[in-house]
Short mmCIF file of C-alpha atoms in Angstrom, two decimals:
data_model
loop_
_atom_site.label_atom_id
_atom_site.label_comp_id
_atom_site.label_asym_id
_atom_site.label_seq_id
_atom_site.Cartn_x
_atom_site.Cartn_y
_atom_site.Cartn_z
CA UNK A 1 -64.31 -112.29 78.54
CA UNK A 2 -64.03 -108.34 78.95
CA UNK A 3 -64.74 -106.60 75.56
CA UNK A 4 -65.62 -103.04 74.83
CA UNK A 5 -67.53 -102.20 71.62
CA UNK A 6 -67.33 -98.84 70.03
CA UNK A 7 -69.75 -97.27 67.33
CA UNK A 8 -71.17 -94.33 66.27
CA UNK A 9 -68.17 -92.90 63.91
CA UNK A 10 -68.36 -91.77 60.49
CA UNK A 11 -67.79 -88.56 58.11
CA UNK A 12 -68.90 -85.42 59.70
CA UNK A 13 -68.63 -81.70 58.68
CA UNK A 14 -66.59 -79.20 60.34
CA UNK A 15 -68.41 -77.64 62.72
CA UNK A 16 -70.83 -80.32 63.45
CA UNK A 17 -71.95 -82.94 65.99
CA UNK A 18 -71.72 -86.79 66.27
CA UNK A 19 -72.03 -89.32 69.16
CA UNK A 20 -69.76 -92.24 69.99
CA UNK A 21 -71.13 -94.89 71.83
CA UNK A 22 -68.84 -97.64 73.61
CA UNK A 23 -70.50 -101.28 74.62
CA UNK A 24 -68.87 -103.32 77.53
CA UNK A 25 -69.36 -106.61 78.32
CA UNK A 26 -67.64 -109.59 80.64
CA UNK A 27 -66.73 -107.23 83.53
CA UNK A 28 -69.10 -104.89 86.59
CA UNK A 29 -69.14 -101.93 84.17
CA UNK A 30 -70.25 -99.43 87.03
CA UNK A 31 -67.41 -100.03 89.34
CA UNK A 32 -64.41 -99.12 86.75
CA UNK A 33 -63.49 -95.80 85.30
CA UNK A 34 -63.82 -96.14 81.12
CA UNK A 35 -61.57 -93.33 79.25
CA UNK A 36 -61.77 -92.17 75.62
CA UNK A 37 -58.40 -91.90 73.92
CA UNK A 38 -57.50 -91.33 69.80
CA UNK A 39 -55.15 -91.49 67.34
CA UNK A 40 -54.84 -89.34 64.13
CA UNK A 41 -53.32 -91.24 60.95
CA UNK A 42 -50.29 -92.48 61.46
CA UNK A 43 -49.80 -90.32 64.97
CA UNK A 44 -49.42 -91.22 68.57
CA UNK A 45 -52.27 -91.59 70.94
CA UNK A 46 -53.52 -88.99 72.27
CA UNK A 47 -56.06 -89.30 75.67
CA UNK A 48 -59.44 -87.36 75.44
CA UNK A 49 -61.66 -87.92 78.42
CA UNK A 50 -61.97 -90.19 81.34
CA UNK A 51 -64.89 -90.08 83.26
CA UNK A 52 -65.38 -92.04 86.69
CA UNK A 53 -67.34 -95.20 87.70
CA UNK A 54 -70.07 -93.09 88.80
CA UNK A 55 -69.94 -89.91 86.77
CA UNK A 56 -68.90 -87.68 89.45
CA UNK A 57 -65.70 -87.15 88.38
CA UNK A 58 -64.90 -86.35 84.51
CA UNK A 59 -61.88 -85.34 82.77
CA UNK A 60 -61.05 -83.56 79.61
CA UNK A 61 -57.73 -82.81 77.35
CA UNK A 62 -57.43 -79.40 76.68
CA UNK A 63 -57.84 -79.89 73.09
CA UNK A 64 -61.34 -80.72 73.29
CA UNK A 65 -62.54 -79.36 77.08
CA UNK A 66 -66.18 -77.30 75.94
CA UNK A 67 -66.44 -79.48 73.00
CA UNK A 68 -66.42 -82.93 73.69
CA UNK A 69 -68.99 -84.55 76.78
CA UNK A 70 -68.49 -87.95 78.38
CA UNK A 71 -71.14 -89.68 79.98
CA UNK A 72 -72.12 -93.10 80.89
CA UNK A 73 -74.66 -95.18 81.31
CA UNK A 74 -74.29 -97.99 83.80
CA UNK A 75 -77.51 -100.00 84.03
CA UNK A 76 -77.02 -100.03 80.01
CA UNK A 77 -73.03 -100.61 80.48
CA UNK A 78 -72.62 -97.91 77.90
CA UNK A 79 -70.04 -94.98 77.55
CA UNK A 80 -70.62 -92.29 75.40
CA UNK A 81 -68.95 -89.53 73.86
CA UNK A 82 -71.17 -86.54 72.56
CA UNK A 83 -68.51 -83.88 70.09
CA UNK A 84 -69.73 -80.92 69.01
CA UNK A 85 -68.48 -78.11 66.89
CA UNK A 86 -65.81 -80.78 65.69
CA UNK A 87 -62.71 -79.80 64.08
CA UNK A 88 -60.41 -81.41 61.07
CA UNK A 89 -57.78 -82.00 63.55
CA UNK A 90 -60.41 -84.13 65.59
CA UNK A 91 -60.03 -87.10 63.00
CA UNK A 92 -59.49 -90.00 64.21
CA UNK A 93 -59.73 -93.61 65.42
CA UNK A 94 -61.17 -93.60 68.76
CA UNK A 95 -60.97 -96.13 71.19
CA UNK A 96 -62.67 -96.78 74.40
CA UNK A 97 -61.16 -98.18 77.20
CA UNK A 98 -61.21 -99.73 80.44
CA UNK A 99 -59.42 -98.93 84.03
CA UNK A 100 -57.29 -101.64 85.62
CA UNK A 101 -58.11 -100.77 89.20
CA UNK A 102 -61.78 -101.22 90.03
CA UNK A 103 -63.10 -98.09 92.02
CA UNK A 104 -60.11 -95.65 90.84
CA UNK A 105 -61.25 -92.52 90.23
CA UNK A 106 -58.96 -91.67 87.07
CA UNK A 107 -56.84 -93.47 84.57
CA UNK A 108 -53.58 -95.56 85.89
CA UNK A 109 -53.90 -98.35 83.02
CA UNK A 110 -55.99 -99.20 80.28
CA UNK A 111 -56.37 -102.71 80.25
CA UNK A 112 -59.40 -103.45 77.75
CA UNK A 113 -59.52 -101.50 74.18
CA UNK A 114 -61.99 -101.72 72.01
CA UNK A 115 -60.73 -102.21 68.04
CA UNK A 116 -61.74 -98.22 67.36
CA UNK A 117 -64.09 -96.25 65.74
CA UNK A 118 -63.44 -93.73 63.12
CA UNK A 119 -64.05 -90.40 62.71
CA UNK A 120 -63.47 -88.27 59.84
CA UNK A 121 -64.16 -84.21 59.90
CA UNK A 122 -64.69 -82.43 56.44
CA UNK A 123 -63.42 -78.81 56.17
CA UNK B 1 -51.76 -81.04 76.81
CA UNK B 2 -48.17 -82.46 77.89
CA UNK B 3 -46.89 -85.54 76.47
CA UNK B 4 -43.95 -87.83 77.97
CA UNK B 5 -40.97 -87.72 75.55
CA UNK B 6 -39.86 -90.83 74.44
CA UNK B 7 -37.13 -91.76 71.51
CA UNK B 8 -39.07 -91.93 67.77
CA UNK B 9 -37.09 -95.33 67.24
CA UNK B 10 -35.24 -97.87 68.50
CA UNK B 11 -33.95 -101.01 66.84
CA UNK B 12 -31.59 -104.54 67.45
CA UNK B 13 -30.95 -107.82 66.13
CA UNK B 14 -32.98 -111.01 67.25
CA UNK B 15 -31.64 -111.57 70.54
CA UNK B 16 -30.59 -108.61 71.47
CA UNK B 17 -31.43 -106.21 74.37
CA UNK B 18 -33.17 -103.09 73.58
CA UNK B 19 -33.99 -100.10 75.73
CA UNK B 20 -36.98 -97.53 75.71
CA UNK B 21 -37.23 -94.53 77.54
CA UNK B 22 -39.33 -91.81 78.85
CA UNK B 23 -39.07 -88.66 80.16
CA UNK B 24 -41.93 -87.16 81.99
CA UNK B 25 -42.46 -84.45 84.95
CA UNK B 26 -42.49 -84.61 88.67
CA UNK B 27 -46.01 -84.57 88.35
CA UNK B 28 -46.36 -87.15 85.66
CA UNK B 29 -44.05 -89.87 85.89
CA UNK B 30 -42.13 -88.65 88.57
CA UNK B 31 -45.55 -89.15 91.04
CA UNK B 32 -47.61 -92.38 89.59
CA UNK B 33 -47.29 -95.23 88.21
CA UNK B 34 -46.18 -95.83 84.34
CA UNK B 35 -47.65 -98.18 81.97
CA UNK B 36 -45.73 -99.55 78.65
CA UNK B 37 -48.10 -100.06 76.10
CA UNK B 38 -46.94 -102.32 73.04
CA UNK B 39 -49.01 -101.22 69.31
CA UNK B 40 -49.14 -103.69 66.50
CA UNK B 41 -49.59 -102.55 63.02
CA UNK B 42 -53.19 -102.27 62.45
CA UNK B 43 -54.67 -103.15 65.97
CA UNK B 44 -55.66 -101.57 69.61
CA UNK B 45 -53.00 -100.55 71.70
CA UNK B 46 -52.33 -103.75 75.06
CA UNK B 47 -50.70 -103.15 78.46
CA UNK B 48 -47.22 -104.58 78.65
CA UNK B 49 -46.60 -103.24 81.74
CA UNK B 50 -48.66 -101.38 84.54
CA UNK B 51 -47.13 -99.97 88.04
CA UNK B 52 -44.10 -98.98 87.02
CA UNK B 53 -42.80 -102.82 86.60
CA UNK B 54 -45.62 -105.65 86.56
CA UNK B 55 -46.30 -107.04 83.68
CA UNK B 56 -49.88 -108.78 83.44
CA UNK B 57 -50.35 -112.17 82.59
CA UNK B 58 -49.73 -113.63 79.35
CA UNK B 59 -46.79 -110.93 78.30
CA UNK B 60 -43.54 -112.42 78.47
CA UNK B 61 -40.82 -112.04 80.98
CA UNK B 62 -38.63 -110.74 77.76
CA UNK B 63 -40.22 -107.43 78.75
CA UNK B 64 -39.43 -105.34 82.03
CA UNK B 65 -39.69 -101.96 83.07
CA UNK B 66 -38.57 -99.51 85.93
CA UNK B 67 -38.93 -96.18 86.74
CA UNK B 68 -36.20 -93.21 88.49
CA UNK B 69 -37.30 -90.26 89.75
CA UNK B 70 -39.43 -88.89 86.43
CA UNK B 71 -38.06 -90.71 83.87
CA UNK B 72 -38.79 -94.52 83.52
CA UNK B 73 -37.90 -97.21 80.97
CA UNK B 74 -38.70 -100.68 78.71
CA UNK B 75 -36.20 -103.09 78.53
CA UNK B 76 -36.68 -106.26 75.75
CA UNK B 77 -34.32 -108.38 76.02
CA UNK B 78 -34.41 -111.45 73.56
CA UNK B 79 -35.59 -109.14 70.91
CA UNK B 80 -38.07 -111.50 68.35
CA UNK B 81 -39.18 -110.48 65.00
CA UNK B 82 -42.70 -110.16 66.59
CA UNK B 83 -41.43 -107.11 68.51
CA UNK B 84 -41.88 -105.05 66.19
CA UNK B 85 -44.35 -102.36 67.06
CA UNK B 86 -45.22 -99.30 68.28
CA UNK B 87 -44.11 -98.64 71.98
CA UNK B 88 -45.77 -95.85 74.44
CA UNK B 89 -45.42 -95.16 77.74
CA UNK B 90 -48.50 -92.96 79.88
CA UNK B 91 -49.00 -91.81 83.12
CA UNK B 92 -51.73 -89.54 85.57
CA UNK B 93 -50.28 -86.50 84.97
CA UNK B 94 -51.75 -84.40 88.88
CA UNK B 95 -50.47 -80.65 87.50
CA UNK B 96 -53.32 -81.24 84.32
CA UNK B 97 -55.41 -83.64 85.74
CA UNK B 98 -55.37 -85.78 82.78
CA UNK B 99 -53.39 -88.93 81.31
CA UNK B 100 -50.63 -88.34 79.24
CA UNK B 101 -49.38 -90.59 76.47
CA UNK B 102 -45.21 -90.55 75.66
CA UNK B 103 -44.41 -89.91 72.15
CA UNK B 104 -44.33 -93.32 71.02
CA UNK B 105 -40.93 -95.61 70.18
CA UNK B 106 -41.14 -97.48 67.05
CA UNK B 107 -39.04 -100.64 67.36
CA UNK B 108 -37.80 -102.49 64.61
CA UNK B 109 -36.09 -105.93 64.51
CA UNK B 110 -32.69 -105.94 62.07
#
C-alpha cells in the first residue's frame, strides 16, 4: 500500500526556520516526482514545491522561491522541506504528495497525500 | 502565482446532474492535462480524475470530466449526499513552471 508520512510541523516564530520531513512507503520512491502543496484555514490549496525523482529538477511558487528548499532523500525514501525566514501567511497544513507518472519530471497528478502536517507562524 | 478560476459553489438535489468548471490559460489548462480533485471535510485532498477524463479505479462512473481549449469541466451526475465536498481542478502551468490549483467549488447536496 502507497502511504506518505509527513512530520516535522509545529508553532514557529516569524522569521524563523523549521523542517518538514515526508516518509513514503509501498511504492520505488526514487523513480516518482513528490511535490509539497498547503492549505491555509479554511482556504484552497495552494502548490509549493515539486522537486524531481532525482533532484535535478526543483520547482518553487513564487510565494516562497528563496525561502523554502526541497530536497530528497532516496535511499532513505524521504522528502523534505527546509523554510526559513517564515512568514504568518505561511500557516498551514502541508501535505506531501506523490506523482502519478513514474519518471515525470514535474507534477501532472497527485495521486498519494499524506493526512498533513501543520504549521503555525507567530507574529 | 496564477490560479485556475473555478465557481465558489455549486449545488443539486440527490439525483441530479451537476456541473463544475474551470477556467485556466493556454499555458495551463489549455496545454496539459487537468486533474479533478474531490476534498472531504477534514481529510487529504484524492484524484477523481487525471488526463483530462480518466478517472482511476475505485471512483465512480457518476463522475466525468472533459476539457475545451483552456477551460475544462466536472460533471456528477447522480448527485449522492456523500458528494458533498470540496472540488479543485490543477494543472502544469509551462508560462510559471509550476502547478496551479483552481479556486475550489464547494458542492452541496439540497
Amino acid at each position: 500500500e502507497v502511504q506518505v508520512l509527513e512530520s516535522g510541523g509545529g508553532l514557529v516564530q516569524s522569521g524563523g526556520s523549521l523542517t518538514l520531513s515526508c516518509a513514503a512507503s509501498g511504492f520505488t520512491f526514487s523513480t516518482y516526482a513528490m511535490t509539497w502543496v498547503r492549505q491555509s484555514p479554511g482556504k484552497g490549496l495552494e502548490w509549493v514545491s515539486t522537486i524531481s525523482s532525482s533532484s535535478i529538477s526543483k520547482y518553487y511558487a513564487n510565494s516562497v522561491e528563496g525561502r523554502f528548499t526541497v530536497s530528497r532523500d532516496n535511499s532513505k525514501r524521504t522528502l523534505f522541506l527546509q523554510m526559513n525566514n517564515v512568514r504568518v501567511e505561511d500557516t498551514a497544513v502541508y501535505y506531501c504528495a506523490k506523482e502519478r507518472i513514474q519518471f515525470l519530471e514535474w507534477t501532472s497528478a497527485l495521486d498519494s497525500w499524506g493526512q498533513g502536517t501543520q504549521v503555525t507562524v507567530s507574529p | 502565482q496564477s490560479v485556475l478560476t473555478q465557481p465558489p459553489s455549486a449545488s443539486g438535489t440527490p439525483g441530479q446532474r451537476v456541473t463544475i468548471s474551470c477556467s485556466g490559460t493556454r499555458s495551463s489548462v489549455g496545454g496539459n492535462s487537468v486533474t479533478w480533485y474531490q476534498q472531504l471535510p477534514g481529510t487529504a485532498p484524492k484524484v477523481l480524475i487525471h488526463s483530462n477524463n480518466q478517472r482511476p479505479s475505485g471512483v465512480p462512473d457518476r463522475f466525468s470530466g472533459s476539457k475545451s481549449d483552456s477551460s475544462a469541466s466536472l460533471a456528477i451526475s447522480g448527485l449522492q449526499s456523500e458528494d458533498e465536498a470540496v472540488y479543485s481542478c490543477a494543472a502544469w502551468d509551462d508560462a510559471i513552471k509550476g502547478y496551479v490549483f483552481g479556486t475550489g467549488t464547494k458542492v452541496t447536496v439540497l
